[in-house]
mmCIF file of C-alpha atoms in Angstrom:
data_model
loop_
_atom_site.group_PDB
_atom_site.id
_atom_site.type_symbol
_atom_site.label_atom_id
_atom_site.label_comp_id
_atom_site.label_asym_id
_atom_site.label_seq_id
_atom_site.Cartn_x
_atom_site.Cartn_y
_atom_site.Cartn_z
ATOM 1 C CA MET A 455 115.010 32.250 31.802
ATOM 2 C CA LYS A 456 114.121 28.971 33.374
ATOM 3 C CA LYS A 457 112.288 30.881 36.068
ATOM 4 C CA TYR A 458 109.968 32.525 33.586
ATOM 5 C CA ALA A 459 109.341 29.261 31.701
ATOM 6 C CA LEU A 460 108.321 27.549 34.906
ATOM 7 C CA ILE A 461 105.894 30.366 35.835
ATOM 8 C CA PHE A 462 104.266 30.250 32.336
ATOM 9 C CA THR A 463 103.868 26.487 32.489
ATOM 10 C CA THR A 464 102.298 26.650 35.945
ATOM 11 C CA MET A 465 99.747 29.306 34.805
ATOM 12 C CA LEU A 466 98.850 27.306 31.666
ATOM 13 C CA VAL A 467 98.174 24.164 33.702
ATOM 14 C CA ALA A 468 96.022 26.149 36.166
ATOM 15 C CA ILE A 469 93.990 27.685 33.406
ATOM 16 C CA MET A 470 93.351 24.308 31.744
ATOM 17 C CA GLN A 471 92.345 22.741 35.062
ATOM 18 C CA ALA A 472 89.926 25.571 35.819
ATOM 19 C CA TYR A 473 88.369 25.232 32.387
ATOM 20 C CA GLY A 474 88.062 21.502 32.813
ATOM 21 C CA ASN A 475 86.342 21.861 36.209
ATOM 22 C CA ASP A 476 83.800 24.317 34.749
ATOM 23 C CA THR A 477 82.953 21.934 31.958
ATOM 24 C CA LEU A 478 82.370 19.065 34.310
ATOM 25 C CA GLN A 479 80.042 21.071 36.583
ATOM 26 C CA ARG A 480 77.738 22.402 33.836
ATOM 27 C CA GLU A 481 74.042 21.482 34.307
ATOM 28 C CA VAL A 482 71.657 20.759 31.432
ATOM 29 C CA THR A 483 67.834 20.981 32.005
ATOM 30 C CA ILE A 484 65.524 19.165 29.472
ATOM 31 C CA VAL A 485 61.898 20.419 29.293
ATOM 32 C CA ARG A 486 59.220 18.196 27.657
ATOM 33 C CA ASN A 487 56.655 19.575 25.168
ATOM 34 C CA PHE A 488 53.433 20.724 26.878
ATOM 35 C CA THR A 489 50.512 18.352 26.359
ATOM 36 C CA PRO A 490 47.243 19.650 27.855
ATOM 37 C CA VAL A 491 45.026 17.111 29.592
ATOM 38 C CA VAL A 492 41.228 17.616 29.555
ATOM 39 C CA ARG A 493 39.791 16.961 32.956
ATOM 40 C CA ASP A 494 36.891 14.569 33.334
ATOM 41 C CA ALA A 495 34.605 17.342 34.553
ATOM 42 C CA GLU A 496 35.090 19.206 31.305
ATOM 43 C CA LYS A 497 34.213 16.167 29.231
ATOM 44 C CA ILE A 498 30.661 16.217 30.601
ATOM 45 C CA ASN A 499 29.916 19.445 28.734
ATOM 46 C CA THR A 500 31.149 18.065 25.448
ATOM 47 C CA LEU A 501 28.569 16.498 23.073
ATOM 48 C CA PRO A 502 29.523 13.240 21.395
ATOM 49 C CA PRO A 503 29.817 13.314 17.623
ATOM 50 C CA ILE A 504 26.594 12.571 15.675
ATOM 51 C CA THR A 505 26.788 9.638 13.307
ATOM 52 C CA THR A 506 24.246 8.726 10.659
ATOM 53 C CA PRO A 507 22.595 5.386 11.578
ATOM 54 C CA THR A 508 22.509 2.628 9.018
ATOM 55 C CA PHE A 509 19.416 0.484 8.495
ATOM 56 C CA GLU A 510 19.236 -2.813 6.742
ATOM 57 C CA ARG A 511 16.391 -3.315 4.291
ATOM 58 C CA GLN A 512 14.060 -6.090 5.343
ATOM 59 C CA ALA A 513 12.590 -8.677 3.037
ATOM 60 C CA VAL A 514 9.631 -7.377 1.013
ATOM 61 C CA ASN A 515 6.482 -9.417 0.497
ATOM 62 C CA TYR A 516 4.698 -8.534 -2.717
ATOM 63 C CA ALA A 517 0.940 -8.931 -3.132
ATOM 64 C CA PHE A 518 0.412 -9.631 -6.826
ATOM 65 C CA ASP A 519 -3.160 -9.174 -7.889
ATOM 66 C CA ALA A 520 -4.878 -7.271 -10.627
ATOM 67 C CA PHE A 521 -6.559 -4.829 -8.254
ATOM 68 C CA SER A 522 -6.192 -3.414 -4.757
ATOM 69 C CA ALA A 523 -4.706 -5.904 -2.312
ATOM 70 C CA ASP A 524 -7.114 -4.926 0.468
ATOM 71 C CA VAL A 525 -10.091 -6.550 -1.302
ATOM 72 C CA ASN A 526 -11.110 -9.760 0.476
ATOM 73 C CA ILE A 527 -12.501 -12.414 -1.863
ATOM 74 C CA HIS A 528 -14.836 -15.043 -0.400
ATOM 75 C CA PRO A 529 -15.524 -18.116 -2.574
ATOM 76 C CA SER A 530 -19.047 -19.258 -3.226
ATOM 77 C CA LYS A 531 -20.296 -22.595 -1.932
ATOM 78 C CA VAL A 532 -21.269 -23.619 -5.465
ATOM 79 C CA ALA A 533 -19.031 -24.125 -8.474
ATOM 80 C CA MET A 534 -18.362 -20.412 -8.844
ATOM 81 C CA PRO A 535 -14.840 -19.466 -9.935
ATOM 82 C CA TYR A 536 -13.194 -16.782 -7.892
ATOM 83 C CA PHE A 537 -9.939 -14.856 -7.874
ATOM 84 C CA ILE A 538 -7.426 -15.436 -5.074
ATOM 85 C CA PRO A 539 -4.847 -12.671 -4.549
ATOM 86 C CA ILE A 540 -1.396 -14.177 -4.711
ATOM 87 C CA ASN A 541 0.945 -13.315 -1.830
ATOM 88 C CA GLU A 542 4.554 -14.116 -2.542
ATOM 89 C CA THR A 543 6.266 -15.322 0.606
ATOM 90 C CA THR A 544 9.818 -14.441 1.558
ATOM 91 C CA SER A 545 12.018 -16.476 -0.708
ATOM 92 C CA ASP A 546 15.322 -16.400 -2.518
ATOM 93 C CA TYR A 547 13.497 -16.895 -5.811
ATOM 94 C CA ASN A 548 12.558 -13.906 -7.974
ATOM 95 C CA GLY A 549 9.536 -15.540 -9.589
ATOM 96 C CA TYR A 550 6.840 -18.176 -9.235
ATOM 97 C CA ALA A 551 4.415 -20.116 -11.423
ATOM 98 C CA ASN A 552 1.733 -22.687 -10.667
ATOM 99 C CA PHE A 553 -1.233 -24.383 -12.281
ATOM 100 C CA ASP A 554 -4.287 -26.047 -10.714
ATOM 101 C CA MET A 555 -7.216 -27.909 -12.244
ATOM 102 C CA GLY A 556 -10.381 -29.293 -10.690
ATOM 103 C CA MET A 557 -13.965 -30.292 -11.383
ATOM 104 C CA TYR A 558 -16.218 -28.542 -13.917
ATOM 105 C CA MET A 559 -13.106 -27.850 -16.016
ATOM 106 C CA SER A 560 -12.044 -25.247 -13.486
ATOM 107 C CA MET A 561 -8.464 -24.086 -13.969
ATOM 108 C CA ALA A 562 -6.230 -21.561 -12.240
ATOM 109 C CA ALA A 563 -2.778 -20.493 -13.402
ATOM 110 C CA ASN A 564 -0.568 -17.905 -11.714
ATOM 111 C CA ALA A 565 2.825 -16.432 -12.523
ATOM 112 C CA GLY A 566 4.870 -13.520 -11.185
ATOM 113 C CA TYR A 567 8.387 -12.155 -11.386
ATOM 114 C CA ARG A 568 10.389 -9.509 -9.528
ATOM 115 C CA ILE A 569 12.382 -7.645 -12.149
ATOM 116 C CA LEU A 570 13.955 -5.176 -9.718
ATOM 117 C CA ASP A 571 14.438 -5.584 -5.979
ATOM 118 C CA THR A 572 16.957 -3.048 -4.684
ATOM 119 C CA ARG A 573 17.047 -0.615 -1.774
ATOM 120 C CA ASN A 574 15.516 2.187 -3.857
ATOM 121 C CA ASP A 575 13.661 0.462 -6.707
ATOM 122 C CA ARG A 576 11.154 -2.365 -6.870
ATOM 123 C CA LEU A 577 9.516 -3.626 -10.047
ATOM 124 C CA GLY A 578 7.271 -6.654 -10.321
ATOM 125 C CA ILE A 579 4.797 -8.172 -12.759
ATOM 126 C CA ALA A 580 2.135 -10.840 -12.266
ATOM 127 C CA ALA A 581 -0.593 -12.584 -14.256
ATOM 128 C CA GLN A 582 -3.466 -14.914 -13.466
ATOM 129 C CA PHE A 583 -5.932 -17.020 -15.429
ATOM 130 C CA THR A 584 -9.073 -18.733 -14.102
ATOM 131 C CA SER A 585 -11.775 -20.600 -16.008
ATOM 132 C CA LEU A 586 -14.889 -22.702 -15.533
ATOM 133 C CA ASN A 587 -16.877 -24.490 -18.215
ATOM 134 C CA GLY A 588 -19.272 -27.228 -17.091
ATOM 135 C CA ASN A 589 -22.887 -28.227 -16.633
ATOM 136 C CA LEU A 590 -24.569 -27.202 -13.394
ATOM 137 C CA PRO A 591 -27.922 -28.298 -11.946
ATOM 138 C CA VAL A 592 -30.709 -25.736 -12.020
ATOM 139 C CA ASN A 593 -32.933 -24.890 -9.085
ATOM 140 C CA THR A 594 -36.366 -25.853 -10.408
ATOM 141 C CA HIS A 595 -38.099 -23.521 -7.934
ATOM 142 C CA CYS A 596 -36.465 -20.556 -9.640
ATOM 143 C CA MET A 597 -36.498 -21.989 -13.164
ATOM 144 C CA PRO A 598 -39.267 -24.599 -13.572
ATOM 145 C CA VAL A 599 -38.798 -24.777 -17.329
ATOM 146 C CA PRO A 600 -36.624 -27.702 -18.577
ATOM 147 C CA PRO A 601 -33.808 -28.442 -19.092
ATOM 148 C CA GLN A 602 -32.688 -29.447 -15.640
ATOM 149 C CA ASP A 603 -29.105 -28.326 -16.073
ATOM 150 C CA THR A 604 -27.316 -25.405 -17.655
ATOM 151 C CA ARG A 605 -23.796 -24.688 -18.785
ATOM 152 C CA GLN A 606 -21.739 -22.097 -16.979
ATOM 153 C CA THR A 607 -18.938 -20.460 -18.931
ATOM 154 C CA PHE A 608 -16.357 -18.280 -17.250
ATOM 155 C CA TYR A 609 -12.881 -17.054 -18.272
ATOM 156 C CA ASP A 610 -10.928 -14.446 -16.336
ATOM 157 C CA VAL A 611 -7.480 -13.093 -17.251
ATOM 158 C CA ARG A 612 -5.638 -10.522 -15.130
ATOM 159 C CA ALA A 613 -2.255 -8.824 -15.328
ATOM 160 C CA ARG A 614 -0.578 -6.295 -13.065
ATOM 161 C CA LEU A 615 2.529 -4.107 -13.070
ATOM 162 C CA HIS A 616 3.892 -2.540 -9.861
ATOM 163 C CA TYR A 617 6.822 -0.124 -9.517
ATOM 164 C CA ALA A 618 8.041 1.730 -6.433
ATOM 165 C CA HIS A 619 10.962 4.105 -5.913
ATOM 166 C CA ILE A 620 12.242 5.217 -2.494
ATOM 167 C CA PHE A 621 13.957 8.610 -2.447
ATOM 168 C CA ASN A 622 16.796 9.552 -0.099
ATOM 169 C CA ASN A 623 14.365 11.371 2.216
ATOM 170 C CA ASN A 624 12.353 8.116 2.638
ATOM 171 C CA ILE A 625 9.511 9.315 0.389
ATOM 172 C CA THR A 626 8.026 6.487 -1.677
ATOM 173 C CA LEU A 627 6.559 6.907 -5.164
ATOM 174 C CA ALA A 628 4.499 3.917 -6.334
ATOM 175 C CA LEU A 629 2.929 3.292 -9.746
ATOM 176 C CA ASN A 630 0.354 0.533 -10.328
ATOM 177 C CA ALA A 631 -1.256 -0.531 -13.568
ATOM 178 C CA SER A 632 -3.544 -3.479 -14.174
ATOM 179 C CA TYR A 633 -5.779 -5.002 -16.830
ATOM 180 C CA ARG A 634 -8.582 -7.531 -16.608
ATOM 181 C CA TYR A 635 -10.522 -9.361 -19.297
ATOM 182 C CA ALA A 636 -13.542 -11.500 -18.440
ATOM 183 C CA PHE A 637 -15.779 -13.568 -20.684
ATOM 184 C CA PHE A 638 -18.793 -15.295 -19.115
ATOM 185 C CA ASN A 639 -22.457 -16.121 -19.653
ATOM 186 C CA TYR A 640 -25.486 -15.276 -17.533
ATOM 187 C CA TYR A 641 -26.421 -18.899 -16.939
ATOM 188 C CA GLY A 642 -29.872 -19.760 -15.597
ATOM 189 C CA VAL A 643 -31.581 -16.546 -16.785
ATOM 190 C CA MET A 644 -35.339 -17.187 -17.093
ATOM 191 C CA GLY A 645 -37.254 -16.582 -20.298
ATOM 192 C CA LEU A 646 -34.270 -16.735 -22.653
ATOM 193 C CA GLY A 647 -33.553 -19.627 -24.974
ATOM 194 C CA VAL A 648 -29.820 -18.853 -25.118
ATOM 195 C CA HIS A 649 -27.836 -17.659 -22.140
ATOM 196 C CA PRO A 650 -26.480 -14.196 -23.004
ATOM 197 C CA THR A 651 -22.731 -13.732 -22.871
ATOM 198 C CA GLN A 652 -20.658 -10.816 -21.719
ATOM 199 C CA HIS A 653 -17.197 -9.432 -22.532
ATOM 200 C CA VAL A 654 -15.643 -7.153 -19.890
ATOM 201 C CA ASN A 655 -12.509 -5.028 -20.171
ATOM 202 C CA ASN A 656 -11.294 -3.367 -16.990
ATOM 203 C CA TYR A 657 -8.310 -0.974 -16.908
ATOM 204 C CA LYS A 658 -6.758 0.641 -13.863
ATOM 205 C CA ALA A 659 -3.895 3.106 -13.281
ATOM 206 C CA GLU A 660 -2.864 4.471 -9.880
ATOM 207 C CA VAL A 661 -0.174 6.765 -8.448
ATOM 208 C CA ARG A 662 0.665 6.885 -4.739
ATOM 209 C CA VAL A 663 3.127 8.998 -2.740
ATOM 210 C CA ASP A 664 3.705 8.428 1.001
ATOM 211 C CA ASN A 665 6.293 8.389 3.765
ATOM 212 C CA SER A 666 5.745 4.785 4.778
ATOM 213 C CA GLU A 667 9.489 4.085 4.810
ATOM 214 C CA ALA A 668 10.049 6.840 7.392
ATOM 215 C CA GLN A 669 7.064 6.276 9.685
ATOM 216 C CA GLN A 670 9.127 4.371 12.240
ATOM 217 C CA TYR A 671 11.379 7.393 12.723
ATOM 218 C CA ASP A 672 9.025 10.343 12.154
ATOM 219 C CA TYR A 673 6.146 11.686 14.225
ATOM 220 C CA GLU A 674 3.843 12.036 11.237
ATOM 221 C CA LYS A 675 2.528 9.900 8.421
ATOM 222 C CA TRP A 676 0.734 10.843 5.218
ATOM 223 C CA HIS A 677 -0.155 9.585 1.777
ATOM 224 C CA VAL A 678 -1.623 10.894 -1.472
ATOM 225 C CA THR A 679 -3.271 8.461 -3.888
ATOM 226 C CA ALA A 680 -4.869 9.213 -7.254
ATOM 227 C CA GLY A 681 -6.289 6.693 -9.683
ATOM 228 C CA TYR A 682 -8.544 6.033 -12.661
ATOM 229 C CA GLN A 683 -10.507 2.933 -13.716
ATOM 230 C CA LEU A 684 -12.436 2.124 -16.868
ATOM 231 C CA TYR A 685 -14.997 -0.694 -16.819
ATOM 232 C CA HIS A 686 -16.425 -1.568 -20.240
ATOM 233 C CA ASN A 687 -19.265 -4.026 -20.940
ATOM 234 C CA ALA A 688 -19.625 -5.187 -24.528
ATOM 235 C CA THR A 689 -23.404 -5.483 -24.179
ATOM 236 C CA GLY A 690 -26.264 -5.366 -21.712
ATOM 237 C CA VAL A 691 -28.062 -8.440 -20.476
ATOM 238 C CA TYR A 692 -31.358 -7.476 -22.153
ATOM 239 C CA THR A 693 -30.103 -4.794 -24.546
ATOM 240 C CA ASP A 694 -27.354 -4.571 -27.137
ATOM 241 C CA ASN A 695 -26.016 -1.271 -25.856
ATOM 242 C CA ALA A 696 -22.384 -1.234 -24.767
ATOM 243 C CA THR A 697 -21.957 0.406 -21.350
ATOM 244 C CA ARG A 698 -18.950 2.106 -19.764
ATOM 245 C CA GLU A 699 -18.052 3.297 -16.286
ATOM 246 C CA HIS A 700 -15.352 5.924 -15.718
ATOM 247 C CA TYR A 701 -14.164 5.991 -12.120
ATOM 248 C CA ALA A 702 -11.660 8.581 -10.822
ATOM 249 C CA TYR A 703 -10.651 9.030 -7.198
ATOM 250 C CA LEU A 704 -8.314 11.064 -4.987
ATOM 251 C CA ASP A 705 -7.378 9.961 -1.464
ATOM 252 C CA LEU A 706 -5.502 12.239 0.995
ATOM 253 C CA SER A 707 -4.535 11.274 4.552
ATOM 254 C CA TYR A 708 -2.437 12.965 7.251
ATOM 255 C CA ALA A 709 -1.768 12.237 10.936
ATOM 256 C CA ARG A 710 0.668 13.781 13.425
ATOM 257 C CA MET A 711 1.732 13.035 16.988
ATOM 258 C CA LEU A 712 0.910 15.721 19.560
ATOM 259 C CA SER A 713 2.416 13.914 22.555
ATOM 260 C CA ASP A 714 3.558 10.474 23.572
ATOM 261 C CA TYR A 715 -0.052 9.267 23.614
ATOM 262 C CA TRP A 716 -2.142 11.596 21.440
ATOM 263 C CA SER A 717 -2.248 12.107 17.682
ATOM 264 C CA VAL A 718 -4.660 13.917 15.371
ATOM 265 C CA GLY A 719 -5.299 13.648 11.670
ATOM 266 C CA GLY A 720 -7.803 13.663 8.869
ATOM 267 C CA ASP A 721 -8.777 11.866 5.657
ATOM 268 C CA LEU A 722 -10.200 13.371 2.481
ATOM 269 C CA LEU A 723 -11.614 11.162 -0.279
ATOM 270 C CA GLY A 724 -13.069 12.370 -3.566
ATOM 271 C CA ASN A 725 -14.905 10.066 -6.013
ATOM 272 C CA TYR A 726 -16.225 10.752 -9.498
ATOM 273 C CA LEU A 727 -18.328 8.320 -11.560
ATOM 274 C CA GLN A 728 -19.519 8.702 -15.124
ATOM 275 C CA TYR A 729 -21.761 6.163 -16.865
ATOM 276 C CA ASN A 730 -22.400 5.919 -20.588
ATOM 277 C CA GLY A 731 -25.048 3.793 -22.300
ATOM 278 C CA LEU A 732 -27.247 2.992 -19.295
ATOM 279 C CA ALA A 733 -30.789 1.860 -20.071
ATOM 280 C CA SER A 734 -33.466 4.464 -19.447
ATOM 281 C CA ALA A 735 -36.132 1.839 -18.774
ATOM 282 C CA THR A 736 -36.392 -0.627 -15.926
ATOM 283 C CA LEU A 737 -35.864 -4.345 -16.359
ATOM 284 C CA ASN A 738 -39.614 -5.038 -16.411
ATOM 285 C CA ASP A 739 -40.151 -2.426 -19.133
ATOM 286 C CA ILE A 740 -37.456 -4.035 -21.251
ATOM 287 C CA LEU A 741 -38.928 -7.520 -20.816
ATOM 288 C CA LEU A 742 -42.400 -6.193 -21.786
ATOM 289 C CA GLY A 743 -40.979 -4.785 -24.999
ATOM 290 C CA THR A 744 -40.961 -1.099 -24.123
ATOM 291 C CA VAL A 745 -38.111 0.366 -26.143
ATOM 292 C CA GLN A 746 -36.435 3.523 -24.891
ATOM 293 C CA PRO A 747 -33.150 5.103 -25.971
ATOM 294 C CA ALA A 748 -30.117 4.682 -23.752
ATOM 295 C CA GLN A 749 -29.036 7.564 -21.571
ATOM 296 C CA GLN A 750 -26.170 9.635 -22.894
ATOM 297 C CA ALA A 751 -24.296 10.034 -19.611
ATOM 298 C CA ARG A 752 -24.789 10.096 -15.851
ATOM 299 C CA HIS A 753 -22.407 11.966 -13.546
ATOM 300 C CA ILE A 754 -21.975 11.275 -9.822
ATOM 301 C CA PHE A 755 -19.642 13.017 -7.409
ATOM 302 C CA MET A 756 -18.987 12.399 -3.719
ATOM 303 C CA MET A 757 -16.527 13.869 -1.211
ATOM 304 C CA SER A 758 -15.874 12.359 2.228
ATOM 305 C CA ILE A 759 -14.164 14.203 5.105
ATOM 306 C CA LEU A 760 -13.033 12.354 8.225
ATOM 307 C CA PRO A 761 -11.232 14.250 11.043
ATOM 308 C CA HIS A 762 -10.111 12.011 13.912
ATOM 309 C CA ALA A 763 -8.091 11.865 17.142
ATOM 310 C CA THR A 764 -6.248 8.803 18.454
ATOM 311 C CA TRP A 765 -5.019 7.827 21.926
ATOM 312 C CA ASN A 766 -2.398 5.071 22.287
ATOM 313 C CA LYS A 767 -0.890 3.795 25.507
ATOM 314 C CA ASP A 768 0.780 0.458 26.111
ATOM 315 C CA ARG A 769 -1.667 -2.107 24.703
ATOM 316 C CA ILE A 770 -4.771 0.062 24.335
ATOM 317 C CA SER A 771 -5.695 2.181 21.330
ATOM 318 C CA PHE A 772 -8.789 4.361 20.960
ATOM 319 C CA ARG A 773 -9.767 6.503 17.981
ATOM 320 C CA ALA A 774 -12.747 8.831 17.620
ATOM 321 C CA GLY A 775 -13.780 10.610 14.450
ATOM 322 C CA LEU A 776 -16.712 11.965 12.479
ATOM 323 C CA LYS A 777 -17.332 11.205 8.806
ATOM 324 C CA LEU A 778 -19.115 13.701 6.548
ATOM 325 C CA ASP A 779 -20.265 12.645 3.065
ATOM 326 C CA LEU A 780 -21.314 15.195 0.445
ATOM 327 C CA SER A 781 -22.595 13.889 -2.900
ATOM 328 C CA GLY A 782 -24.293 15.095 -6.035
ATOM 329 C CA GLY A 783 -26.265 13.325 -8.762
ATOM 330 C CA ASP A 784 -27.003 10.296 -6.585
ATOM 331 C CA GLY A 785 -29.871 10.733 -4.158
ATOM 332 C CA ASN A 786 -28.983 11.812 -0.634
ATOM 333 C CA VAL A 787 -26.765 14.923 -0.642
ATOM 334 C CA PHE A 788 -25.543 14.977 2.957
ATOM 335 C CA CYS A 789 -24.702 12.077 5.274
ATOM 336 C CA ILE A 790 -22.969 12.065 8.666
ATOM 337 C CA ALA A 791 -21.772 9.056 10.681
ATOM 338 C CA PRO A 792 -19.445 8.334 13.619
ATOM 339 C CA ASP A 793 -16.086 6.637 13.237
ATOM 340 C CA ILE A 794 -15.022 5.038 16.546
ATOM 341 C CA ARG A 795 -12.417 2.298 16.912
ATOM 342 C CA PHE A 796 -11.142 0.489 20.020
ATOM 343 C CA ASN A 797 -8.343 -2.061 20.242
ATOM 344 C CA TRP A 798 -7.040 -3.755 23.399
ATOM 345 C CA GLU A 799 -4.325 -6.403 23.596
ATOM 346 C CA PHE A 800 -5.357 -7.832 26.978
ATOM 347 C CA VAL A 801 -2.901 -10.757 26.641
ATOM 348 C CA LYS A 802 0.082 -10.975 24.351
ATOM 349 C CA ASN A 803 -1.146 -11.722 20.820
ATOM 350 C CA TYR A 804 -4.804 -11.733 21.967
ATOM 351 C CA PHE A 805 -6.932 -8.713 21.053
ATOM 352 C CA LEU A 806 -10.346 -7.303 21.792
ATOM 353 C CA PHE A 807 -11.516 -4.750 19.255
ATOM 354 C CA ALA A 808 -14.726 -2.916 18.423
ATOM 355 C CA GLN A 809 -15.730 -0.438 15.750
ATOM 356 C CA VAL A 810 -18.695 1.844 15.135
ATOM 357 C CA GLY A 811 -18.867 3.440 11.700
ATOM 358 C CA GLY A 812 -21.066 4.210 8.755
ATOM 359 C CA GLY A 813 -21.647 6.697 5.987
ATOM 360 C CA LYS A 814 -22.296 6.485 2.283
ATOM 361 C CA LYS A 815 -20.461 4.286 -0.220
ATOM 362 C CA LEU A 816 -20.543 4.452 -4.007
ATOM 363 C CA ASN A 817 -20.738 0.909 -5.380
ATOM 364 C CA SER A 818 -18.883 1.122 -8.656
ATOM 365 C CA TRP A 819 -18.772 -1.718 -11.160
ATOM 366 C CA SER A 820 -15.009 -1.926 -10.710
ATOM 367 C CA ASP A 821 -15.337 -2.549 -6.971
ATOM 368 C CA VAL A 822 -18.361 -4.873 -7.053
ATOM 369 C CA SER A 823 -16.838 -6.998 -9.824
ATOM 370 C CA GLN A 824 -14.163 -8.145 -7.354
ATOM 371 C CA TYR A 825 -16.897 -10.052 -5.551
ATOM 372 C CA CYS A 826 -19.444 -10.816 -8.261
ATOM 373 C CA LEU A 827 -19.683 -10.184 -12.011
ATOM 374 C CA TYR A 828 -23.343 -11.097 -12.336
ATOM 375 C CA PHE A 829 -24.932 -7.676 -11.963
ATOM 376 C CA ASP A 830 -27.058 -5.816 -14.490
ATOM 377 C CA PRO A 831 -24.579 -3.994 -16.767
ATOM 378 C CA SER A 832 -27.375 -1.732 -18.063
ATOM 379 C CA GLN A 833 -28.049 -0.113 -14.691
ATOM 380 C CA GLN A 834 -26.040 1.715 -12.076
ATOM 381 C CA ILE A 835 -25.603 -0.200 -8.812
ATOM 382 C CA ALA A 836 -27.332 1.668 -6.012
ATOM 383 C CA SER A 837 -25.207 3.324 -3.345
ATOM 384 C CA SER A 838 -25.276 1.946 0.179
ATOM 385 C CA TYR A 839 -25.839 3.769 3.479
ATOM 386 C CA SER A 840 -25.078 2.707 7.009
#
């Protein structure tokens, strides 16, 4: 019995030892998760992601005047009041106001305010008042009849409203409206005991659409401008007839880059003038007492076409074009003129430029009144050619 117990115990110990040796010799292999690595050569064929650039809006300088800002006003050397377009400089203030007074009771007051000034909307208003009321010496060679001085009266009030909206595609829509009232006398007129006075009302409305906000990123630029002006005289200098000028215009312009240096484009301008109440007789006939009825209406139309090509490289710019003017109801029907412009910046900030141009220009009352109000309100101003 003891023999069998010893054999069983020996077998049990051997089995346990064998099991223990197998457990100790077991090998465990750990495999990491596979992470692919893109080689540098493959990265060359991969495009970087496209991000939308952000642009900060720069400070805007507003030109507050009652009419187009591109009109240059030159003051007279005598005591002649004139209108100075107000340019608001970059400032943290939203408005401005000033008042000036000088000799001959001349006064000038200006005020403006930016109601809106955001990335997409701009709204501003401005007003101006100028006056002159004093005695002036008379040139005896032109007016030998006493007295030796005369009184000049002049009052000018202007107001303007400007609004612009920039859409997400960088298209700008601008609306301009202005009003002007002027009261003055025709001082120094010969042969009249009392200097005749004049009341003028001038209205203007304009709509403009362009891509001026996107021109620094695009290869093309364009604009469309349409406007209407009404110029109303209360009376003529030598007649009592009220006169009116209706002025409508349409301006189209387009230019596109063909290469790094060349661009082509064209301008199309249409003008329409209608006059009511003009005198049928000349000034001499009126002074001699010849009475004729006023004309019912006069219609004038003109269309100008200007194709052009431009070459730009470094500091030199050259443009060549040809202007064609077609008109009706105002003398010459067809007019052609060159349009050549050269600009060279031979030293930084120093330019040499030349221009050869010409054509026909309709001189409307609305345009001429920016320089001088003392024209005959009973007659149409003749067109100019060059």
